[in-house]
Short mmCIF file of C-alpha atoms in Angstrom, two decimals:
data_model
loop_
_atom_site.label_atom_id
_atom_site.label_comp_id
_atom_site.label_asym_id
_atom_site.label_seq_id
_atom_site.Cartn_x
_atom_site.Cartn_y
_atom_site.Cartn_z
CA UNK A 1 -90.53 -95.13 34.20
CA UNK A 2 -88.55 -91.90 34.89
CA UNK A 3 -88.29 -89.71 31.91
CA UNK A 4 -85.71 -87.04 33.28
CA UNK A 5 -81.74 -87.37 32.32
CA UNK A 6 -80.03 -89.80 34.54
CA UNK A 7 -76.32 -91.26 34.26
CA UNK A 8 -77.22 -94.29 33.43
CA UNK A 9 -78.46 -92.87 30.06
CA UNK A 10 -75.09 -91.50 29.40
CA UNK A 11 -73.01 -94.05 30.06
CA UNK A 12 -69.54 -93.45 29.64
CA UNK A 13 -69.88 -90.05 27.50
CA UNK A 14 -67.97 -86.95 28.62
CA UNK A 15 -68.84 -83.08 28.07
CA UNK A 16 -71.00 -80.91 30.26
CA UNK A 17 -72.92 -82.63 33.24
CA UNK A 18 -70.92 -85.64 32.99
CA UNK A 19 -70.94 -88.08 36.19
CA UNK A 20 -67.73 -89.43 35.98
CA UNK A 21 -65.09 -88.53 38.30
CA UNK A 22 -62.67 -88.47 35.69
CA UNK A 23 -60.59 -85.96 33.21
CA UNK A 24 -61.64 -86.34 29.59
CA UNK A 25 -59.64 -88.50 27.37
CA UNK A 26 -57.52 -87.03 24.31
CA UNK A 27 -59.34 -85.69 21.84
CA UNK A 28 -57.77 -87.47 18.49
CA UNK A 29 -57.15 -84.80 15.29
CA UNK A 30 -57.39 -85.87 11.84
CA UNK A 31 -54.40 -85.87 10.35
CA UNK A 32 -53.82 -83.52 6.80
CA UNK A 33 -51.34 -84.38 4.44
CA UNK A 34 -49.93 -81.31 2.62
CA UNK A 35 -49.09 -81.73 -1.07
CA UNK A 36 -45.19 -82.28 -1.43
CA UNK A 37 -43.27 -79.16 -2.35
CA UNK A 38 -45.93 -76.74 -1.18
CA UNK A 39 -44.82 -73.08 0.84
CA UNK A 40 -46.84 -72.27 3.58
CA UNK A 41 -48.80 -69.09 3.08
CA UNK A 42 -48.66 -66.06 5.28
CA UNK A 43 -50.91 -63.77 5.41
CA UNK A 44 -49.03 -60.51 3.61
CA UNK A 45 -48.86 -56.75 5.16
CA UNK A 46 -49.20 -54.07 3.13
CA UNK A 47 -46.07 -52.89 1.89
CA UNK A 48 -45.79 -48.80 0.98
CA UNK A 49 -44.47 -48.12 -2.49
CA UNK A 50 -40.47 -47.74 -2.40
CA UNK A 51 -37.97 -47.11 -4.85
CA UNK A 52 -35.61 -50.03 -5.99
CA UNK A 53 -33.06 -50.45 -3.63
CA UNK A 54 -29.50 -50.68 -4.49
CA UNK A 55 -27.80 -53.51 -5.50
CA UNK A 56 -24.00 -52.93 -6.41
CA UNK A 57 -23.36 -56.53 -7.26
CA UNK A 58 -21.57 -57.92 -3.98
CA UNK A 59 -24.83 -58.72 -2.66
CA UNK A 60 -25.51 -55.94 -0.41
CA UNK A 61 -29.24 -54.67 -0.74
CA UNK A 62 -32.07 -56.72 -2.30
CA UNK A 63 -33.62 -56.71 -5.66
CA UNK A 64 -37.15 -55.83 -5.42
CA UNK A 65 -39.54 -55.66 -7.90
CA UNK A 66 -41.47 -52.23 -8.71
CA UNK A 67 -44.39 -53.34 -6.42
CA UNK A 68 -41.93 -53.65 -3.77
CA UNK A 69 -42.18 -57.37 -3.09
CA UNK A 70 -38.66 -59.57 -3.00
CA UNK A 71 -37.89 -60.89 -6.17
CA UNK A 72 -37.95 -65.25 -5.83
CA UNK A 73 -35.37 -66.10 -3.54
CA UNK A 74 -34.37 -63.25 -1.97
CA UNK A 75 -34.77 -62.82 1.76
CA UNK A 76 -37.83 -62.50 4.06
CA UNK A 77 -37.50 -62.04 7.80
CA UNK A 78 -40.69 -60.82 8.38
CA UNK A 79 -40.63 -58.18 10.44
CA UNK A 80 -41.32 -54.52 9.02
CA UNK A 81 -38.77 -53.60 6.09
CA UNK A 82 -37.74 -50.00 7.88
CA UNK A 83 -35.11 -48.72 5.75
CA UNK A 84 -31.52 -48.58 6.63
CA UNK A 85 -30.05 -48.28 2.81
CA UNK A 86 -31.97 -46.90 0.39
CA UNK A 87 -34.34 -44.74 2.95
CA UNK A 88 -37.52 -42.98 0.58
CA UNK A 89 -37.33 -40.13 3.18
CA UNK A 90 -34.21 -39.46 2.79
CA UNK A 91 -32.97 -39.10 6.43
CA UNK A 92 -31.65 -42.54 6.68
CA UNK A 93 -27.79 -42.89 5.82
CA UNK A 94 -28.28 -44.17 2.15
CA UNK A 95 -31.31 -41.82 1.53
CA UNK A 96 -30.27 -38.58 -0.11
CA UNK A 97 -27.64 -36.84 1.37
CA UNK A 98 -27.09 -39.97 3.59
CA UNK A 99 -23.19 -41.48 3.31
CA UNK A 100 -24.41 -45.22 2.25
CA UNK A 101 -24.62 -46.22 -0.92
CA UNK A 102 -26.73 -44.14 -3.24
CA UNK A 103 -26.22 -40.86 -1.07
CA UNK A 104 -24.86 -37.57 -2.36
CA UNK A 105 -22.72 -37.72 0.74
CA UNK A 106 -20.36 -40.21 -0.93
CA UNK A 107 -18.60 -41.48 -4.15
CA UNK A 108 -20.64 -44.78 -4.41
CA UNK A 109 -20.55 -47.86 -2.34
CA UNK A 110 -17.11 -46.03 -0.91
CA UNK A 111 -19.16 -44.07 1.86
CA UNK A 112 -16.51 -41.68 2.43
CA UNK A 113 -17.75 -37.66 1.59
CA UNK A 114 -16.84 -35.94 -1.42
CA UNK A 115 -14.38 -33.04 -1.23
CA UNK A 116 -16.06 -29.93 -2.31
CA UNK A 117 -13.74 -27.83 -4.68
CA UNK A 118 -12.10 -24.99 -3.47
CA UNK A 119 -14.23 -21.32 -4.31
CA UNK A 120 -11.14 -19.48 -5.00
CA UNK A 121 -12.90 -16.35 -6.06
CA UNK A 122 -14.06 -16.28 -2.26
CA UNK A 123 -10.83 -16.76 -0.86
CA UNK A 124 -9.13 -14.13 -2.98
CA UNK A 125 -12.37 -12.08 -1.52
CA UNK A 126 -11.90 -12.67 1.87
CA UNK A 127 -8.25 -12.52 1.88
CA UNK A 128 -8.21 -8.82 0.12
CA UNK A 129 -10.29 -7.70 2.78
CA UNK A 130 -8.62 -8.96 5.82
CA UNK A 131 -5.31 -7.26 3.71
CA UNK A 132 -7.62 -3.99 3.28
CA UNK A 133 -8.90 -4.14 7.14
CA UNK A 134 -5.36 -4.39 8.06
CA UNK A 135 -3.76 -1.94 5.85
CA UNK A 136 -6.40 0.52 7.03
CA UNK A 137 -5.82 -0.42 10.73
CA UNK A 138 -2.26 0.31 10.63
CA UNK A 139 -2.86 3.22 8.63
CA UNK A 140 -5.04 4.76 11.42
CA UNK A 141 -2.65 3.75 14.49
CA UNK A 142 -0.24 5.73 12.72
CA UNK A 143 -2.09 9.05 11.72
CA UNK A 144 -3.34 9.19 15.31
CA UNK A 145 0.17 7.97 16.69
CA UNK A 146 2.21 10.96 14.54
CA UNK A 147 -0.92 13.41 15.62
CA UNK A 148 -0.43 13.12 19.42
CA UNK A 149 3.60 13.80 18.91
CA UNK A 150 3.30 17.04 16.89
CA UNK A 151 3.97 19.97 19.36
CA UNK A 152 1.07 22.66 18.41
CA UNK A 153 3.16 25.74 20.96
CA UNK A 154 2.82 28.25 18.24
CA UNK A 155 -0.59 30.72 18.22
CA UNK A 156 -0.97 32.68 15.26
CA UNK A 157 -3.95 34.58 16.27
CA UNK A 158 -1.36 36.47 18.79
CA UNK A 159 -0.08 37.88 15.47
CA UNK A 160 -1.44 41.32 14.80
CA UNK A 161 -2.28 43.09 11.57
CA UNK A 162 -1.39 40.65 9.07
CA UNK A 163 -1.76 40.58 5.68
CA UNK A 164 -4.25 39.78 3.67
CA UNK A 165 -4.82 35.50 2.66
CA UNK A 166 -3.56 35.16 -0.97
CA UNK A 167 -3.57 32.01 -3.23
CA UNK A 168 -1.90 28.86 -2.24
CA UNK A 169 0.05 28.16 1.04
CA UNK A 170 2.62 29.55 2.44
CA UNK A 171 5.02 27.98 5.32
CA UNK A 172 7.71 29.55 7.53
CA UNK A 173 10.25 26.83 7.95
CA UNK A 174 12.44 27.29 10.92
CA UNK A 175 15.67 25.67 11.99
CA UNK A 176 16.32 26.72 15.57
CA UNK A 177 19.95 26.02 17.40
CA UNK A 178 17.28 24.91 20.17
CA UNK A 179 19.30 22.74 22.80
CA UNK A 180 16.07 21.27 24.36
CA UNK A 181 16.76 17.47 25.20
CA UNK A 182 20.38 17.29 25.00
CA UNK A 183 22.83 16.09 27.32
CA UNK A 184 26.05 18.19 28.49
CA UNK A 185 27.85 15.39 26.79
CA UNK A 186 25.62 15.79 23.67
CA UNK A 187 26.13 19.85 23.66
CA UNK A 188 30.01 19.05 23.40
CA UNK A 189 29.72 16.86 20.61
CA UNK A 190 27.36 18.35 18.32
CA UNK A 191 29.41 21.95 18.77
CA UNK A 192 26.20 23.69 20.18
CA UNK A 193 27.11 25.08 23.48
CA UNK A 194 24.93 25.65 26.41
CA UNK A 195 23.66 29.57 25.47
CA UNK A 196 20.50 29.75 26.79
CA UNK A 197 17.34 30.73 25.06
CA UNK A 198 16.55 29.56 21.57
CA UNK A 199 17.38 31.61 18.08
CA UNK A 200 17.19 30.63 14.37
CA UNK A 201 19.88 29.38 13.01
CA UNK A 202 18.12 29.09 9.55
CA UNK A 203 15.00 30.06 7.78
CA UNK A 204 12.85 29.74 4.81
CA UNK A 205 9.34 30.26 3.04
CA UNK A 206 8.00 27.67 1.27
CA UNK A 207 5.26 28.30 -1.23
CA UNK A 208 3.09 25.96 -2.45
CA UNK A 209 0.36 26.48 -5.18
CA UNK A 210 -0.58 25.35 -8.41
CA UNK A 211 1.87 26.95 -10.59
CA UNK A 212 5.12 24.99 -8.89
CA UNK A 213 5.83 25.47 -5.48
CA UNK A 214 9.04 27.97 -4.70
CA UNK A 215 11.35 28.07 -0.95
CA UNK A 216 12.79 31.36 -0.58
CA UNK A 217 15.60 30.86 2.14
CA UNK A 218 16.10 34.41 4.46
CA UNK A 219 19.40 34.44 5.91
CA UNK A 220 19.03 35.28 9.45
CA UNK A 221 21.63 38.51 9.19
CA UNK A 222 18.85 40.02 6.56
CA UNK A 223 18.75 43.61 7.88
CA UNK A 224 15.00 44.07 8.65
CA UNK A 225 12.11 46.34 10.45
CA UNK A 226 10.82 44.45 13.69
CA UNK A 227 7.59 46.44 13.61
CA UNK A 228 5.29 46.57 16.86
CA UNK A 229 3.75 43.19 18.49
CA UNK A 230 1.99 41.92 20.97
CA UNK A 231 3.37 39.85 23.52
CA UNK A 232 3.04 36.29 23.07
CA UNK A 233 3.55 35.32 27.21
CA UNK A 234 2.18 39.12 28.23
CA UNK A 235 -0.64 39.77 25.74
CA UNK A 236 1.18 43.34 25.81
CA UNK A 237 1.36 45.69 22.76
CA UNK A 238 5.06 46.30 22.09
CA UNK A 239 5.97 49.54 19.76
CA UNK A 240 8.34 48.97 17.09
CA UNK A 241 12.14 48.61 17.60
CA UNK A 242 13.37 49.87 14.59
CA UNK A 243 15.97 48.18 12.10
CA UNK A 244 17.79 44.65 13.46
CA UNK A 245 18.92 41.49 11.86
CA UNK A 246 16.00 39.01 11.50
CA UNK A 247 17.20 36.48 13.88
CA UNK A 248 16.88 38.92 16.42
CA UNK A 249 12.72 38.97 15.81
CA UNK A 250 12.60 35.24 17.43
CA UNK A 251 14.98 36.18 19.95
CA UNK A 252 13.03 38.97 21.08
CA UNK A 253 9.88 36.97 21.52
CA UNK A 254 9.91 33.59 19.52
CA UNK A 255 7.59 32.62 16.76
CA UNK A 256 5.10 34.97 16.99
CA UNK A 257 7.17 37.88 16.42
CA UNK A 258 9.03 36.03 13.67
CA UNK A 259 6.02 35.69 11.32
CA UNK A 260 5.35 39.36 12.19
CA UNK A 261 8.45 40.70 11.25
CA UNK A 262 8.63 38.51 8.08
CA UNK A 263 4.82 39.71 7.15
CA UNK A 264 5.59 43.13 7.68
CA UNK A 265 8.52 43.36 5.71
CA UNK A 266 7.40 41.27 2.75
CA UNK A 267 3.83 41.47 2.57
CA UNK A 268 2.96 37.65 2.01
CA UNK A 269 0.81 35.80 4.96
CA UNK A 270 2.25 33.21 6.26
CA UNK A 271 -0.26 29.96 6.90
CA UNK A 272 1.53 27.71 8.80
CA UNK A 273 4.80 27.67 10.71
CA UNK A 274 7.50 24.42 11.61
CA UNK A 275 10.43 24.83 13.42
CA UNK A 276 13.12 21.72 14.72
CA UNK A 277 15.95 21.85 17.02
CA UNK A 278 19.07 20.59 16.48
CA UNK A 279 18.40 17.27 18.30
CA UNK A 280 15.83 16.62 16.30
CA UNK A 281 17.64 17.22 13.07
CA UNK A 282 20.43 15.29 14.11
CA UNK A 283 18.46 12.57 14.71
CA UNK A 284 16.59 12.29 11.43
CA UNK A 285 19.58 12.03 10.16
CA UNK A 286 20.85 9.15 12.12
CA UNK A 287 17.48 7.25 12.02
CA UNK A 288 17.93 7.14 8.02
CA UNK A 289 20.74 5.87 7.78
CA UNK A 290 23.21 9.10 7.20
CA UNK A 291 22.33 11.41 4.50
CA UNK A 292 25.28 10.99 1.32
CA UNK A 293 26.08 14.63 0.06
CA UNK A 294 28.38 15.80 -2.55
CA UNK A 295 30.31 18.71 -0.47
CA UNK A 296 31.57 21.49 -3.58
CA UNK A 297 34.74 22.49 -1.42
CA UNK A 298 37.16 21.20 1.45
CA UNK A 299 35.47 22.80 4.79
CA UNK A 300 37.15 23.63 8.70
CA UNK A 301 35.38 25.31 11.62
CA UNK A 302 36.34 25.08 15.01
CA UNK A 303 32.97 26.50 15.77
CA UNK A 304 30.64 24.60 14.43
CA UNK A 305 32.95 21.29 14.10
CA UNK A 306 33.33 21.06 10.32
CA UNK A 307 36.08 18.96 9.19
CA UNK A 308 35.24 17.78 5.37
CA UNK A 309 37.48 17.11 2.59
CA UNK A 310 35.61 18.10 -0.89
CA UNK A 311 33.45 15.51 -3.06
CA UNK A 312 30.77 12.92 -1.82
CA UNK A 313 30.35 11.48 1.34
CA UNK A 314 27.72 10.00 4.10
CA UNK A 315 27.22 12.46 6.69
CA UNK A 316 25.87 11.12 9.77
CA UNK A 317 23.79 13.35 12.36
CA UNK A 318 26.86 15.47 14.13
CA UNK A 319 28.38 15.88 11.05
CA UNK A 320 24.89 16.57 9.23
CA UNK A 321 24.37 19.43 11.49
CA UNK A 322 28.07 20.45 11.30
CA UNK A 323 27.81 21.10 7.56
CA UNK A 324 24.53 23.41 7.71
CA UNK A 325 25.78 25.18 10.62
CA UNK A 326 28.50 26.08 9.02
CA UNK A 327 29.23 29.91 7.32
CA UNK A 328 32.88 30.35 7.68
CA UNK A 329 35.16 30.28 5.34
CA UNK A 330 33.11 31.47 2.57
CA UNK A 331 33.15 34.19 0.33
CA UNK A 332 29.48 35.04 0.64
CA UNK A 333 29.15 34.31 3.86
CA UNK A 334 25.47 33.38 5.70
CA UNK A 335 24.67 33.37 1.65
CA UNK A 336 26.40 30.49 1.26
CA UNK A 337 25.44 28.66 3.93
CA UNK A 338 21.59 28.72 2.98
CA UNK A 339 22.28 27.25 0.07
CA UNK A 340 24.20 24.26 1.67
CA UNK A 341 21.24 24.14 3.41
CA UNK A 342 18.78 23.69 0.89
CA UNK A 343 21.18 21.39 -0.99
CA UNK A 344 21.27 18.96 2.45
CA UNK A 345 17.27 19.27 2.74
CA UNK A 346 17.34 18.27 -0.60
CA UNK A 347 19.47 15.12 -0.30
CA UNK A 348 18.03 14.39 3.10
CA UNK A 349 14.17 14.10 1.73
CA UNK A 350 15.17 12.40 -0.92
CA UNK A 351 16.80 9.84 0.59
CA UNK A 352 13.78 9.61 3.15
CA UNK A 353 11.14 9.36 1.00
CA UNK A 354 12.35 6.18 -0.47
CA UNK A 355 10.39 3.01 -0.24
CA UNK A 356 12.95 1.08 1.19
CA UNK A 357 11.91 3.65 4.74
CA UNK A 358 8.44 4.64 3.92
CA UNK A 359 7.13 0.68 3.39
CA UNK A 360 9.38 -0.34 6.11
CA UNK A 361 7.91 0.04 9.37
CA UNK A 362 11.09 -0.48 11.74
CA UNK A 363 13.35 2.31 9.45
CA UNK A 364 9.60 4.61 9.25
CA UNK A 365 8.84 5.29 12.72
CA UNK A 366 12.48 5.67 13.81
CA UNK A 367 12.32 8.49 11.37
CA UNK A 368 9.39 9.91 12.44
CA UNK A 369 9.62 10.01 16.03
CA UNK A 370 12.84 11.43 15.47
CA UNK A 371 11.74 14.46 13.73
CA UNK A 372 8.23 14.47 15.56
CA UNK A 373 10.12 14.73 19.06
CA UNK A 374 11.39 17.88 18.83
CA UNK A 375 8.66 19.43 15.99
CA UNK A 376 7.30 23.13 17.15
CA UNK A 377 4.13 23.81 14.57
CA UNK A 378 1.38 26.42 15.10
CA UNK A 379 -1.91 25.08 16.26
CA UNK A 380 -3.51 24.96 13.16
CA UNK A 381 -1.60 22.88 11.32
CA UNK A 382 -2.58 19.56 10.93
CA UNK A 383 -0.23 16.27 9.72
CA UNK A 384 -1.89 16.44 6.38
CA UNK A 385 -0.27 20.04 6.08
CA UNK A 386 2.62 18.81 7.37
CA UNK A 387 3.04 15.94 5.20
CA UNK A 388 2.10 18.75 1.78
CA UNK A 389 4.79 21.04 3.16
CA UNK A 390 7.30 17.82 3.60
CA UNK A 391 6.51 16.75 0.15
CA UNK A 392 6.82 20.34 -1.51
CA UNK A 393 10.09 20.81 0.26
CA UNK A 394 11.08 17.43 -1.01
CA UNK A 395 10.17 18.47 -4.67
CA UNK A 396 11.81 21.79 -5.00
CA UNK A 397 15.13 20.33 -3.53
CA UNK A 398 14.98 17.82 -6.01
CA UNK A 399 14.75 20.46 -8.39
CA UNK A 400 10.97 19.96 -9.47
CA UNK A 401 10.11 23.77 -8.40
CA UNK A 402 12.15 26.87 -7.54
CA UNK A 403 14.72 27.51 -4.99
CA UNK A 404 16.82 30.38 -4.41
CA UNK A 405 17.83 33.47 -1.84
CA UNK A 406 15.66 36.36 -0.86
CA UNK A 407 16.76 38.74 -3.49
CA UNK A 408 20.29 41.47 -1.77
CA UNK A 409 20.81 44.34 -3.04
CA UNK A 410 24.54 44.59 -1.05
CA UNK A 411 25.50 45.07 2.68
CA UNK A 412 24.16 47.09 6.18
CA UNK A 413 25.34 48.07 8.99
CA UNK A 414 26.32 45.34 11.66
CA UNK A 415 28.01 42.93 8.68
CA UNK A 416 24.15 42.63 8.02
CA UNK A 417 22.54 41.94 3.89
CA UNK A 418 19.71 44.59 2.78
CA UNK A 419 17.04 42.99 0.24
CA UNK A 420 16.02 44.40 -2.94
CA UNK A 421 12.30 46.16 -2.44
CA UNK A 422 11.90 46.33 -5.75
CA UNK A 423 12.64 42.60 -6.36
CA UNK A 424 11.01 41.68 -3.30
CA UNK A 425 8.05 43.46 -4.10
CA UNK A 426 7.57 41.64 -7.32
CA UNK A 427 8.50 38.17 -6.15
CA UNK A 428 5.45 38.47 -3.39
CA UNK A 429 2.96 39.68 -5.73
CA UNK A 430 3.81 36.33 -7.96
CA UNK A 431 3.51 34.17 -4.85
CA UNK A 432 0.55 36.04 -3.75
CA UNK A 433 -1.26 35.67 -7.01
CA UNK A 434 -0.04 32.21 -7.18
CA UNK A 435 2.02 32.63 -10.69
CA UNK A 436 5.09 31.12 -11.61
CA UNK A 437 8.18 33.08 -10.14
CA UNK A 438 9.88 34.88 -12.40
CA UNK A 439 12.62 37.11 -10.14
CA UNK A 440 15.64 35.79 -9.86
CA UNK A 441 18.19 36.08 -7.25
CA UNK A 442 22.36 36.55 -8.29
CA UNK A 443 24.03 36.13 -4.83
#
C-alpha cells in the first residue's frame, strides 16, 4: 500500500503537478445576464468646481449643472474636460479677456474685438504738443539763423569820453551809400557810382522809452564840431578838427567817430548803432513786394535817377532808393529829403510787418536775409535789440510816437544847416530823462 501522491490518484485532473502531457482545457465562465435597459457604471474622476459654461442656444458648449457634472444627455468622452471655452483661469480664448464666447475680447458669440473709443482729449494733447515742439523748433532755427547773419564790425568801447547812460535806449540809425556787393552793372542802375569809401547818406536817432519813443532825423549837411577821437584801425588819439558837416565824421573814420561827433555835440549816449547799404535797402524792398507810397510832388534827378509823377504808386527797390536819395529840386533842400525818408521807412515797415510776410515763411526770410546781408551793428547789440529798434521805428512812422528834424536855427558856411542849442539842449534833457518830447521842430 503506498500512501504518497501518485497519478493514478489524479486521474485526469489538471493544475499544478499534473502528469498529463497535455494543455489544459477551456475553463467555462458563467454567464451574467444584465437587467435590460441598465448603463454600465464607470468609475467617476473628480471633477474641480467650474463655472457654467456657455450655452448660446446653437448648441455650442454644454449645460452643466452647478456641481459640474453633464446634465442627462449631454456628452461624455471621457477624457479630462480641459477647457477650451469657458476657461476658469482665464487664459484660455473664452476665459476673460479671451476672444470666444463669454470673453471681454469680443461682442458675444461674434469673436471679433471690440473697438475701443477714441480718447480725444489725448489726441488734442498730443497733437498741441507736437504743434508746440514744432513751433518752438522753427522758432529757434530762426533766432540762431538771423544771429549768425548780423555783422557785429562796430566797437563802441573805441569811443572815448562819452556821456553819461540816461533812461531808455537810444539808437543811431545809419543809411550809408555803401556800394559793397554790387555789380558794375548794378552801380549803373541804382545811380550810385563807383566812389570809393563809404559815407552816410542819411541818419537818425531813435529813442525808445516809456513815455513814446521819438526819431530825430540829422541831415548829414548839419554844421557840427568833430571833436578829438581815437582811431578805430590805429588805436591813435586824434585832436579835434574843428567845425565840418556831419557826414564828414564817418568819412573821416566810420562809425566810431560818428557816434562821437553826435555825443559830443548833443549830449545824449548813444546805445546801439545800425547802419545798411544801399544793396541791402534795395533789396528789402524788392523781397516785399515793392513798397506803395503816396509821393506829395512830381520829382526829376539825373543824379540820383528820380523820375516820379505826383500821387501813389509801388516803388520797387531802384526806384525805392531813387526817391530817398533824392534832395534836388526842393525848397528846403537835405530838409526835405529826411522827411521823405522817414515817410518811406514808414510805409516800408508797415507794409513788412504784415502777417501776410511775418507768418509766411517763403516772403519772411527773403526779407530778412535781404536786410541781414548787408546789416553793420555794434557788437553789443543783440537781435532782440534789433527787433525793439525795428518795431519802435515801425511805430513812430506810423505815427504812434514822434518824428521830426533836429531843431535849425538857419544856414552855415559851406551851404551847411546850424541847430538850435537852445532847442537842442532841451530836446536831450527830455530824451535823457525819458519824458515826453515837447520841442518842436518848424523846418
Amino acid at each position: 500500500m503506498n500512501d504518497g501522491w501518485s497519478d493514478d490518484d489524479r486521474g485526469e485532473r489538471y493544475g499544478r503537478g499534473s502528469s498529463a502531457a497535455q494543455p489544459d482545457g477551456p475553463r467555462v465562465m458563467r454567464h451574467v445576464q444584465r437587467p435590460v435597459g441598465s448603463t454600465p457604471v464607470r468609475p467617476q474622476r473628480p471633477v474641480p468646481p467650474q463655472q457654467p459654461s456657455y450655452d448660446d442656444g446653437a448648441g455650442y458648449g454644454q449645460q452643466q449643472y452647478g456641481n459640474g457634472v453633464p446634465a442627462p444627455g449631454a456628452y461624455d468622452s471621457g477624457y479630462s474636460d480641459g477647457q477650451v471655452y469657458g476657461s476658469p483661469s482665464g487664459r484660455g480664448p473664452g476665459g476673460p479677456g479671451g476672444r470666444g464666447p463669454g470673453g471681454s475680447g469680443g461682442p458675444g458669440a461674434a469673436g471679433a474685438p471690440a473697438r475701443p473709443r477714441p480718447n480725444w482729449k489725448r489726441r488734442i494733447l498730443i497733437g498741441s504738443t507736437v504743434l508746440v515742439v514744432a513751433i518752438v523748433g522753427v522758432s529757434v532755427g530762426t533766432y540762431f539763423w538771423a544771429d549768425g547773419k548780423m555783422h557785429r564790425d562796430v566797437d563802441l568801447s573805441k569811443v572815448i569820453d562819452r556821456p553819461a547812460d540816461g533812461k531808455g535806449t537810444n539808437y543811431l540809425i545809419v543809411g550809408s551809400d555803401s556800394r559793397d556787393g554790387l555789380s558794375k552793372d548794378q552801380k549803373k542802375k541804382l545811380h550810385t557810382g563807383s566812389a570809393e569809401g563809404k559815407r552816410t547818406d542819411s541818419m537818425m536817432i531813435l529813442h525808445t522809452g516809456d513815455n513814446g519813443n521819438t526819431m530825430i532825423s540829422l541831415p548829414r549837411d548839419s554844421w557840427v564840431q568833430i571833436p578829438s577821437f581815437k582811431g578805430s584801425q590805429s588805436g591813435k588819439l586824434f585832436p579835434a578838427k574843428g567845425h565840418n558837416k556831419l557826414n564828414a565824421a564817418y568819412a573821416m573814420d566810420g562809425p566810431e567817430l560818428l557816434v562821437r561827433t553826435v555825443e559830443a555835440n548833443t549830449g545824449l549816449h548813444i546805445d546801439h548803432y545800425a547802419e545798411i547799404g544801399f544793396a541791402g535797402f534795395a533789396n528789402i524792398v524788392d523781397a516785399v513786394g515793392g513798397v506803395e507810397i503816396d509821393i506829395p510832388q512830381d520829382i526829376k534827378d539825373k543824379d540820383s535817377g528820380a523820375d516820379f509823377k505826383k500821387g501813389k504808386q509801388t516803388l520797387d527797390g531802384q526806384q525805392a532808393l531813387a526817391f530817398v536819395r533824392n534832395r534836388h529840386g526842393y525848397a528846403a533842400g537835405d530838409l526835405e529829403r529826411t522827411k521823405n525818408q522817414q515817410r518811406f521807412l514808414s510805409a516800408l515797415a508797415s507794409q513788412t510787418a504784415t502777417p501776410s510776410t511775418v507768418l509766411n515763411p517763403f516772403k519772411l526770410y527773403p526779407v530778412m536775409g535781404a536786410g541781414l546781408d548787408t546789416l553793420i551793428v555794434d557788437k553789443d547789440m543783440s537781435l532782440f535789440d534789433l527787433g525793439d529798434m525795428f518795431w519802435a521805428m515801425k511805430g513812430v512812422t506810423g505815427g504812434g510816437g514822434t518824428s521830426m528834424n533836429m531843431p535849425i536855427s538857419g544856414n552855415g558856411p559851406q551851404t551847411s544847416l546850424v541847430w538850435d542849442s537852445g532847442k537842442v539842449k532841451q530836446l536831450v534833457n527830455e530824451l535823457n530823462n525819458d519824458q515826453k518830447v515837447t520841442v518842436t521842430s518848424p523846418r
